[in-house]
Short mmCIF file of C-alpha atoms and ligand atoms in Angstrom, two decimals:
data_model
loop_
_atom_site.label_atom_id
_atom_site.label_comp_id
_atom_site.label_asym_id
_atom_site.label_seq_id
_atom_site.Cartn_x
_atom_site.Cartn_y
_atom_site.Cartn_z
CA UNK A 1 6.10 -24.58 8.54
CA UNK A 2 5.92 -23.98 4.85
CA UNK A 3 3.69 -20.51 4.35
CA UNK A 4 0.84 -20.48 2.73
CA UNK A 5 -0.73 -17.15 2.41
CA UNK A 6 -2.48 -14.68 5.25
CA UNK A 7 -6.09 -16.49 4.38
CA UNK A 8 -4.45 -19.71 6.18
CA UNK A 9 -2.16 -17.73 8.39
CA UNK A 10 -4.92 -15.39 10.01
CA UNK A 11 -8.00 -17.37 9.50
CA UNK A 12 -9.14 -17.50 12.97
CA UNK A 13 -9.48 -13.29 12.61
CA UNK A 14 -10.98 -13.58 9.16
CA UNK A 15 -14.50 -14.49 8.19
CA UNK A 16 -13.65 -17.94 6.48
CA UNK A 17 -14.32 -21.11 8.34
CA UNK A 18 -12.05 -23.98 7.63
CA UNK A 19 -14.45 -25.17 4.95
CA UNK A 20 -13.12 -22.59 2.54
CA UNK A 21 -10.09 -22.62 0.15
CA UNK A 22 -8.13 -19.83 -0.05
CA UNK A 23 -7.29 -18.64 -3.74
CA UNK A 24 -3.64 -17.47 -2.81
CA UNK A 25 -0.29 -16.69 -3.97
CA UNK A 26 1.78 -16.72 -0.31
CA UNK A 27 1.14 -13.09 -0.22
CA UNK A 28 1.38 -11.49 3.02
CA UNK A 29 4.34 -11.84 5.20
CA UNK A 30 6.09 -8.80 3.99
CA UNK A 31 9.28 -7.17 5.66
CA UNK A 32 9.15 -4.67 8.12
CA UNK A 33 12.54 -2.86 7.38
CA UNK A 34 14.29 -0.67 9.80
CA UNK A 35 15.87 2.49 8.18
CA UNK A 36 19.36 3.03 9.30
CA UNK A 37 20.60 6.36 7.34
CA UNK A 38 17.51 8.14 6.93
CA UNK A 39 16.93 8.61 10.88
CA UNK A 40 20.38 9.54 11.72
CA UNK A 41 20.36 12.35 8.97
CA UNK A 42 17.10 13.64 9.82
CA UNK A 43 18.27 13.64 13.73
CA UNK A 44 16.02 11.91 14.93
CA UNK A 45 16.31 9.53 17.69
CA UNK A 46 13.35 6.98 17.25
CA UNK A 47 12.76 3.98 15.12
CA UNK A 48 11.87 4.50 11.52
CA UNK A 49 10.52 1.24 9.47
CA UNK A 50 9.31 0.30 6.58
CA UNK A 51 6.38 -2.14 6.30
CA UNK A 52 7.82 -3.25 1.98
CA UNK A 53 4.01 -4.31 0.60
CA UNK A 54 6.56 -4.04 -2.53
CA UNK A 55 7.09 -7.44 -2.01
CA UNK A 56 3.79 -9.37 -2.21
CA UNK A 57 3.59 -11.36 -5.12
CA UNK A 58 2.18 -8.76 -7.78
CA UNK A 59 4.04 -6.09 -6.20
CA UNK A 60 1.97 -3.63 -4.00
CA UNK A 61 -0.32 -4.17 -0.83
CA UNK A 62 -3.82 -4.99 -3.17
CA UNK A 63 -2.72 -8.72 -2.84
CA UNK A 64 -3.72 -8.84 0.92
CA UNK A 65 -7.28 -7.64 0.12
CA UNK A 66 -7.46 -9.64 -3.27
CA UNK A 67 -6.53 -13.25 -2.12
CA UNK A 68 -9.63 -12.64 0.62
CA UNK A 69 -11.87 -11.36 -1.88
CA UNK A 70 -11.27 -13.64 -5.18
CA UNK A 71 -11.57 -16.56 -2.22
CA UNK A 72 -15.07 -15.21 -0.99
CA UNK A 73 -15.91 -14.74 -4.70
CA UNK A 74 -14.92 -18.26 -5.40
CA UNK A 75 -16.53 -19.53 -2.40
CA UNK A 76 -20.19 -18.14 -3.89
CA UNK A 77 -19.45 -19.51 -7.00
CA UNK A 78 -18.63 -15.91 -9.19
CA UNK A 79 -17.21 -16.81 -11.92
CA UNK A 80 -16.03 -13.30 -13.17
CA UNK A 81 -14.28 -9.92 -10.89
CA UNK A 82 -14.66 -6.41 -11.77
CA UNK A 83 -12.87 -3.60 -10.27
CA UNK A 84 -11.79 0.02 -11.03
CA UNK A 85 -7.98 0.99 -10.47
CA UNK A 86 -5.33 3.05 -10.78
CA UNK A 87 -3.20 0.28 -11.44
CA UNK A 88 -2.52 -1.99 -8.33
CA UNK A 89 -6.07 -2.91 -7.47
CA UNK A 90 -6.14 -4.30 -11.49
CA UNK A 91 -2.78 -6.10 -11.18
CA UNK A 92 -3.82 -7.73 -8.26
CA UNK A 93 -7.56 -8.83 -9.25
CA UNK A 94 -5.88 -10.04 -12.85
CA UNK A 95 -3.69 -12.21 -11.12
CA UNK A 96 -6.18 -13.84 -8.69
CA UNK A 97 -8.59 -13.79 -11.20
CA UNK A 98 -6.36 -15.90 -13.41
CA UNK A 99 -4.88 -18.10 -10.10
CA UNK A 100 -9.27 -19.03 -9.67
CA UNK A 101 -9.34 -19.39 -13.60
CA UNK A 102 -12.20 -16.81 -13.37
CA UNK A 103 -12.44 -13.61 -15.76
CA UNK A 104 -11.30 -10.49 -14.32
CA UNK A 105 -12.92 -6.77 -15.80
CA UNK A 106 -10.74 -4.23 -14.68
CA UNK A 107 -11.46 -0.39 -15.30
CA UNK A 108 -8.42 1.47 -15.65
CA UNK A 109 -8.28 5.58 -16.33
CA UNK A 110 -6.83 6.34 -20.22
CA UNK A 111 -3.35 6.98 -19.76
CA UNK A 112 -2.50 7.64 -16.18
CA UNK A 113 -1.59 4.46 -15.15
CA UNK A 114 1.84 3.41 -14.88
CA UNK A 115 3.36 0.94 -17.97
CA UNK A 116 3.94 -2.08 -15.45
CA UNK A 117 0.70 -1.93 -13.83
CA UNK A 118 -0.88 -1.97 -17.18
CA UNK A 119 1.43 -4.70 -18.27
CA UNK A 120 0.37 -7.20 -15.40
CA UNK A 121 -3.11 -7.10 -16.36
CA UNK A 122 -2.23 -7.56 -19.85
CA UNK A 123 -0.15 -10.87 -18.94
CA UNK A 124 -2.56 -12.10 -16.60
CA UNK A 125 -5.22 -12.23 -19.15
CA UNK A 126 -7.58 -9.49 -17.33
CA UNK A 127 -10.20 -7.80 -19.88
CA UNK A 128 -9.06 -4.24 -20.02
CA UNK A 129 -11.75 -1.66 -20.47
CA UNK A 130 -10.04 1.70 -20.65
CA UNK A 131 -12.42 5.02 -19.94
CA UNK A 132 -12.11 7.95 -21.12
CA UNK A 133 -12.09 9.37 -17.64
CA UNK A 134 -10.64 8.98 -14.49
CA UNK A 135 -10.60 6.76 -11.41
CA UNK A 136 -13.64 8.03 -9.87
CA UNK A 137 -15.55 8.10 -13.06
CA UNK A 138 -14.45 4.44 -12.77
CA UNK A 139 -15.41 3.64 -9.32
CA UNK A 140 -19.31 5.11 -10.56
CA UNK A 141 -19.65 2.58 -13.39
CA UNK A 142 -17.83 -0.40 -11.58
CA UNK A 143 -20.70 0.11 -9.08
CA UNK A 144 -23.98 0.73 -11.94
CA UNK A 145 -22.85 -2.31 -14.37
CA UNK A 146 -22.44 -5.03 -10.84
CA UNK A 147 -26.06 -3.85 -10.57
CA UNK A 148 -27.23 -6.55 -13.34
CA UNK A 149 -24.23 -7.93 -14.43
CA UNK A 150 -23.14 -11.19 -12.57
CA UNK A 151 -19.74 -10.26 -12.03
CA UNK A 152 -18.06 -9.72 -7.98
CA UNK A 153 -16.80 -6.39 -7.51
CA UNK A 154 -13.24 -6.32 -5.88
CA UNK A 155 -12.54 -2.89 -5.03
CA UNK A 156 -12.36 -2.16 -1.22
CA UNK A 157 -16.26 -1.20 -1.30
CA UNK A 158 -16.00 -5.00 -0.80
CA UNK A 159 -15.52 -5.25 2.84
CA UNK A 160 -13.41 -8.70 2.36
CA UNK A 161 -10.75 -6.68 0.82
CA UNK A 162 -10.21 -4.97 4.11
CA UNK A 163 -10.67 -7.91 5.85
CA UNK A 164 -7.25 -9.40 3.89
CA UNK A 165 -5.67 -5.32 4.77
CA UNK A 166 -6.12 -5.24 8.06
CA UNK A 167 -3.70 -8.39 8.38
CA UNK A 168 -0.79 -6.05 7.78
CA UNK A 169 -1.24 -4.56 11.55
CA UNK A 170 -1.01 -8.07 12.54
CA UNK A 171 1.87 -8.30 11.23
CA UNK A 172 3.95 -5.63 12.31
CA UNK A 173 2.18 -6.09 15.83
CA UNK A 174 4.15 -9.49 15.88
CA UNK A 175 7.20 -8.30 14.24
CA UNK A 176 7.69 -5.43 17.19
CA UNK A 177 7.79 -8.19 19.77
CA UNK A 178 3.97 -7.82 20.52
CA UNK A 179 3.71 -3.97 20.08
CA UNK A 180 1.98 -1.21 17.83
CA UNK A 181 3.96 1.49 16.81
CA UNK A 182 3.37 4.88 18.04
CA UNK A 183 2.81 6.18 14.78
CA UNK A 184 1.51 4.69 11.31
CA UNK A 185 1.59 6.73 8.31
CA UNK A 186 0.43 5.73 5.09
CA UNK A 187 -0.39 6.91 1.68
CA UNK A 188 -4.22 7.61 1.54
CA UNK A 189 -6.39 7.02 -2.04
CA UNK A 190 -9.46 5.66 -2.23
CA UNK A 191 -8.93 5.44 2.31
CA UNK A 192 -9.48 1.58 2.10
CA UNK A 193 -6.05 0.41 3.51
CA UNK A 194 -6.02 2.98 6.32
CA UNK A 195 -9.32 2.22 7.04
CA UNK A 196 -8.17 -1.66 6.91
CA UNK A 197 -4.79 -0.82 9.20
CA UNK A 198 -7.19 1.28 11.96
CA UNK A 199 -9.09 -2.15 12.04
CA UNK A 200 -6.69 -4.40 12.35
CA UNK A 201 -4.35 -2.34 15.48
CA UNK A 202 -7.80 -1.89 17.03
CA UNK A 203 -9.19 -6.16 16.91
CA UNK A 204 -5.53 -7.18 17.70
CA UNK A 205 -5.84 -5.26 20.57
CA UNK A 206 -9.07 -5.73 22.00
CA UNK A 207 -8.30 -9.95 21.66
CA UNK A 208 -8.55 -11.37 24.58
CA UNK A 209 -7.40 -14.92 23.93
CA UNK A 210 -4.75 -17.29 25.29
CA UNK A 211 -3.93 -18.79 21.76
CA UNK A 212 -0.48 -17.89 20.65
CA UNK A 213 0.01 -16.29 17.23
CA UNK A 214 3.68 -17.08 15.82
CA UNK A 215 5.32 -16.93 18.81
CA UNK A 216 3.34 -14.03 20.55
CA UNK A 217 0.74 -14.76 22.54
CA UNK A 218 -2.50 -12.89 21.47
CA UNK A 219 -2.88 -11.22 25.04
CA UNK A 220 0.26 -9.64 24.90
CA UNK A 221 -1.00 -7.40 21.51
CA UNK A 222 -3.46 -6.35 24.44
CA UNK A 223 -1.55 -3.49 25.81
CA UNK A 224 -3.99 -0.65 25.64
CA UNK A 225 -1.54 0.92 23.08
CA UNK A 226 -2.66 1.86 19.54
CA UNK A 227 -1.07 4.30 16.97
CA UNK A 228 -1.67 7.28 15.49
CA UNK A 229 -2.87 7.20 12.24
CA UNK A 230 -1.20 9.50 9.91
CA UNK A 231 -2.77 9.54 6.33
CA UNK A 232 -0.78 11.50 3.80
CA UNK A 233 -2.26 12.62 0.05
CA UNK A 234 -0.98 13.86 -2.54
CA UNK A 235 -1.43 18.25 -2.88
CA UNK A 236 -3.28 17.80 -6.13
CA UNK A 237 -5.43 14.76 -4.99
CA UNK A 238 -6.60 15.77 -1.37
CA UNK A 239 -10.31 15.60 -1.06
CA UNK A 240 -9.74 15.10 3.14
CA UNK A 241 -7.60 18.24 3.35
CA UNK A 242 -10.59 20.29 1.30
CA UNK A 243 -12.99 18.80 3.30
CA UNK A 244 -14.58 16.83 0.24
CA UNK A 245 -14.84 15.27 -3.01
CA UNK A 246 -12.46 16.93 -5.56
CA UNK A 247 -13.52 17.17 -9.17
CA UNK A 248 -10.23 16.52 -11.28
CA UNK A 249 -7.27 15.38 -9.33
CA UNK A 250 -4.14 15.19 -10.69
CA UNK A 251 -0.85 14.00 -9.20
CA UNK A 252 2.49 12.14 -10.46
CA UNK A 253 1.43 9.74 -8.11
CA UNK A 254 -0.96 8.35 -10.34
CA UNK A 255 -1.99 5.16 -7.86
CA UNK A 256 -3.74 7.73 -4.74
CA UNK A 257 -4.89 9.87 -8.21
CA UNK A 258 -8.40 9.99 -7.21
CA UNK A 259 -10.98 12.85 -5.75
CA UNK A 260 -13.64 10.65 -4.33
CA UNK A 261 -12.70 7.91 -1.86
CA UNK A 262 -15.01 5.43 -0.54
CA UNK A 263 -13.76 4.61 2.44
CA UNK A 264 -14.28 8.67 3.30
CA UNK A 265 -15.82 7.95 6.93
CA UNK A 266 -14.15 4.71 7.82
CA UNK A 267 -10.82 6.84 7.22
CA UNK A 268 -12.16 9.82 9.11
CA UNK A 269 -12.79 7.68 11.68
CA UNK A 270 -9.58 6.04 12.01
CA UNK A 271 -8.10 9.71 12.30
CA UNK A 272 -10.06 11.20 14.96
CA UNK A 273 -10.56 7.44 16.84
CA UNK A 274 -6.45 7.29 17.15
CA UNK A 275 -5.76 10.77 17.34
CA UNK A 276 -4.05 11.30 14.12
CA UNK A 277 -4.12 13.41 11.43
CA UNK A 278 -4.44 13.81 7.21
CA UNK A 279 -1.60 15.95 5.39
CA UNK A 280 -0.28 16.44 1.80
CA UNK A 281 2.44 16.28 0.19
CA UNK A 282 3.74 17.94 -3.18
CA UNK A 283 4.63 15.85 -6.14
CA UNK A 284 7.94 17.29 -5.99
CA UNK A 285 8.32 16.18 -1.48
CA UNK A 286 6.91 12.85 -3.13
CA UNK A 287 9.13 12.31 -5.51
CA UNK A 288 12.45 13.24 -3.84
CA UNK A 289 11.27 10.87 -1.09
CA UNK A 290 11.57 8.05 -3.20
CA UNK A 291 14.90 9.37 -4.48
CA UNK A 292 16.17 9.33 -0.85
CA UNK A 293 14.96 5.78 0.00
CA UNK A 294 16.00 4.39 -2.59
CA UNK A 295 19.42 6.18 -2.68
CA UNK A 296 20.02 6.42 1.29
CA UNK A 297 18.61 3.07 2.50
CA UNK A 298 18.44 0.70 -0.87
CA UNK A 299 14.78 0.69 -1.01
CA UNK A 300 12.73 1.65 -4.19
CA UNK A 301 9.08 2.12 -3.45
CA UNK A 302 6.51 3.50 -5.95
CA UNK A 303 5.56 7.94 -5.92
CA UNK A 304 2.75 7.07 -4.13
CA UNK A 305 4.05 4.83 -1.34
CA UNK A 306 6.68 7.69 -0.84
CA UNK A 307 4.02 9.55 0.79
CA UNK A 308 3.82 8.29 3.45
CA UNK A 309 7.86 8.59 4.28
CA UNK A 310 7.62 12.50 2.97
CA UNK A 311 4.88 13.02 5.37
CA UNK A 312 6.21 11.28 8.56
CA UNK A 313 9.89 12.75 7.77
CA UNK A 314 8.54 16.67 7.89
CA UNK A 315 6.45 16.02 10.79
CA UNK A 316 9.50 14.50 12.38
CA UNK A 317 11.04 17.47 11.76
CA UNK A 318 8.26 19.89 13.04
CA UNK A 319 7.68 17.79 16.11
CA UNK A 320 4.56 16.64 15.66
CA UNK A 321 6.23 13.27 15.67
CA UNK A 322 7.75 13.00 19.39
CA UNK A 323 11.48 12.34 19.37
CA UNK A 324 12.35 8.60 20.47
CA UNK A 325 8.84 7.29 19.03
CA UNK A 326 8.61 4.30 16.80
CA UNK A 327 7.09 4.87 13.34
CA UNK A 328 5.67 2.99 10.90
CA UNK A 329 5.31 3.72 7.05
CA UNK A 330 3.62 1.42 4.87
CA UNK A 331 5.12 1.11 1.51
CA UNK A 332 1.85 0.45 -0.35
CA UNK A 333 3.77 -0.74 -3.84
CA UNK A 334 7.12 -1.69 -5.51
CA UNK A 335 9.21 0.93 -7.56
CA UNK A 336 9.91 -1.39 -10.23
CA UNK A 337 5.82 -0.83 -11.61
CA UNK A 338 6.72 2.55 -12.70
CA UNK A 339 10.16 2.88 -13.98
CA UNK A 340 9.44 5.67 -16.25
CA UNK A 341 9.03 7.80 -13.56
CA UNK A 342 12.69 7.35 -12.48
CA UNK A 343 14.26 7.85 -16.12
CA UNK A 344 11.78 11.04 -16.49
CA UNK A 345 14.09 12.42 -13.37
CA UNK A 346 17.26 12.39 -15.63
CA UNK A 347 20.26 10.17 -15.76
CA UNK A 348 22.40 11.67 -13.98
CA UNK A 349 25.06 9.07 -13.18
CA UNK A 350 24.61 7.83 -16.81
CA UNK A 351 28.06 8.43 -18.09
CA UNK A 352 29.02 7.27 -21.90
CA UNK A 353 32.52 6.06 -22.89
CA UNK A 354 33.97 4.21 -25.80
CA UNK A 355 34.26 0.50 -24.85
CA UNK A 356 38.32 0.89 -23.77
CA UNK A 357 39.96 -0.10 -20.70
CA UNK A 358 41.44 3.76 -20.27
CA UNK A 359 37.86 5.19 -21.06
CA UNK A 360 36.45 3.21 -18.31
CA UNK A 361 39.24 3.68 -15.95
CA UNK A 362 39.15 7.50 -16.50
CA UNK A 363 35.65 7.95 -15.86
CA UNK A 364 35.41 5.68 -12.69
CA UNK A 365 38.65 7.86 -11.39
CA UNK A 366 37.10 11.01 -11.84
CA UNK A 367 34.16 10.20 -9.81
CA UNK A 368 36.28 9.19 -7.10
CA UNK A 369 37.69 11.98 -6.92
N1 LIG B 1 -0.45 3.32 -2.67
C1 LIG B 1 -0.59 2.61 -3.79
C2 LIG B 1 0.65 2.11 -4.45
C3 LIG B 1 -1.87 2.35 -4.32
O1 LIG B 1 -1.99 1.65 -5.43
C4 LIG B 1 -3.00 2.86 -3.65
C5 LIG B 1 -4.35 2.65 -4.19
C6 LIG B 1 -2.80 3.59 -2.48
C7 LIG B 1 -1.52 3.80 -2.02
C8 LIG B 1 -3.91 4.15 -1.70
O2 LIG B 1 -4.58 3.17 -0.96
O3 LIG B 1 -6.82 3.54 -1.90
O4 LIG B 1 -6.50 2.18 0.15
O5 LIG B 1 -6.17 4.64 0.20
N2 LIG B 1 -4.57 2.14 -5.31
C9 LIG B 1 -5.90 1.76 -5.80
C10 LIG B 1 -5.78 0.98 -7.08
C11 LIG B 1 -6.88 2.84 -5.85
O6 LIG B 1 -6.70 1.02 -7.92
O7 LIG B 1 -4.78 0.31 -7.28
P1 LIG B 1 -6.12 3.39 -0.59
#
């Protein structure tokens, strides 16, 4: 069966009856990647994976809460999307926006946002408004101009976004034979797709239906299991480890840059509901977790998604993460968005040689030495 997008796949546990077209680009269905060498170095005996939301079609997770939204906003007859973002959220509504050949506004903080994120509104044909300000300042005018303006806001305030999230935990119910993980960490911003995940592990499981789902049959997702839900920020963007809203955050993770999330007591919820927890993480934990996935297990994931990993690996390592559990990390965006980032880090395998066969040989030699 040729796929067609998690609108069509899921429909029966979203709210759109068959009457409604989805606006979608076959997003969804996204690998859930076992590490190999990560878990063996860090001695630890349980499954590690990777749920790659690189891989939707604009690269990061926003396209499972977009193609639900833009098709709800479609279905009511908008004919123009607004959002705020740090960079994926934008990406994403852009290229719905232009897939519904609607107008998308997106909001987008002056100069933190990373060159490939800006570039996919750009090519999409979004408007671009950039404030002088940051994602939260944003968020606050997104939500005063929708007031009179007839234009469908798309961040995750819109509860259709989750709706499209929360198909993730479907997904890597099914992919574990039927099964939640024991643990599910993520990256936690604005504390929409945590929020979305908590959802989705909770209806999956409380479905008590005889239809079969790709194989599985619903009532076998029923197994009283859930995760814990491990949300992971970034030091200088933390607002659930100080308890609130922080003023001016500031992190080299510029997609979870933000002091005031929205989805504050949906997110608290899905902490204390599963039994998890919120930590941090330093830019400098953040960013040599993405040097070690993408080094160790071939997988290049953007600062912010690395979160989640950096998180899960310490409290591996503390044992707050039982030995022979299964894990989950979501990998909320691609690498490939923010290359800079990378080439900031140094070159250090960059090695220049005159163009001759003995030059090349010499050098190659010498590092297998
Ligand atoms: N990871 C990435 C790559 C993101 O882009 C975001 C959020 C998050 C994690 C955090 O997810 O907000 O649901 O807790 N990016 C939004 C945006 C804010 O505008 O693209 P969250």
């Amino acid at each position: 069966m040729h796929y067609t997008g998690l609108v069509n796949r899921y429909r029966s546990r979203l709210p759109f009856g068959p009457e409604v077209k989805a606006v979608t680009l076959n997003e969804g269905n996204t690998p859930l990647i076992e590490l190999v060498n990560i878990p063996r170095q860090a001695g630890f005996e349980g499954r590690i994976l990777v749920k790659f939301e690189g891989l939707n079609p604009t690269g990061s997770f926003k396209d499972r809460g977009m193609t639900a939204a833009v098709t709800q906003a479609v279905h009511e007859g908008s004919k123009a999307i607004i959002c705020a973002s740090t960079g994926n959220t934008s990406a994403a509504a852009a290229a719905y926006a232009a897939r519904a050949g609607i107008t998308a506004f997106v909001l987008i903080p002056d100069g933190k946002i990373a060159l490939g994120k800006l570039a996919q509104a750009v090519v999409h044909g979004a408007v671009v408004v950039q404030i002088q300000g940051n994602f939260d300042d944003g968020m606050r005018l997104v939500k005063e101009v929708a007031q009179t303006a007839p234009v469908a806001i798309v961040n995750s305030i819109n509860p259709y976004r989750l709706q499209g999230q929360k198909t993730a935990a479907f997904e890597i119910i099914e992919a574990l034979g039927g099964q939640a993980p024991d643990y599910h960490c993520l990256p936690v911003g604005n504390a929409g797709n945590i929020s979305a995940y908590w959802m989705g592990y909770k209806e999956a499981n409380g479905q008590k239906s005889t239809a079969t789902m790709f194989g599985y049959s619903l009532e076998a997702f029923a197994d009283g299991k859930l995760p814990k839900m491990a949300g992971y920020q970034a030091a200088g963007a933390a607002p659930f480890l100080r308890g609130g809203r922080v003023a001016n955050p500031e992190t080299v993770a510029t997609a979870i840059r933000i002091g005031d999330p929205q989805s504050w007591d949906h997110a608290w919820a899905a902490q204390k509901e599963s039994g998890g927890w919120f930590d941090e993480c330093t830019d400098p934990e953040i960013l040599a977790t993405q040097r070690l996935l993408a080094e160790t297990e071939g997988v290049w994931c953007e600062p912010a998604s690395a979160a989640s990993l950096c998180g899960a690996l310490r409290d591996i390592k503390s044992g707050k993460i039982a030995q022979g559990s299964t894990v989950v990390c979501t990998l909320t965006g691609n690498g490939l968005k923010d290359p800079d980032i990378v080439i900031q880090g140094g070159l250090k395998d960059l090695i220049q040689v005159a163009a001759e066969r003995s030059a090349v040989e010499r050098a190659i030699l010498a590092k297998l030495r």
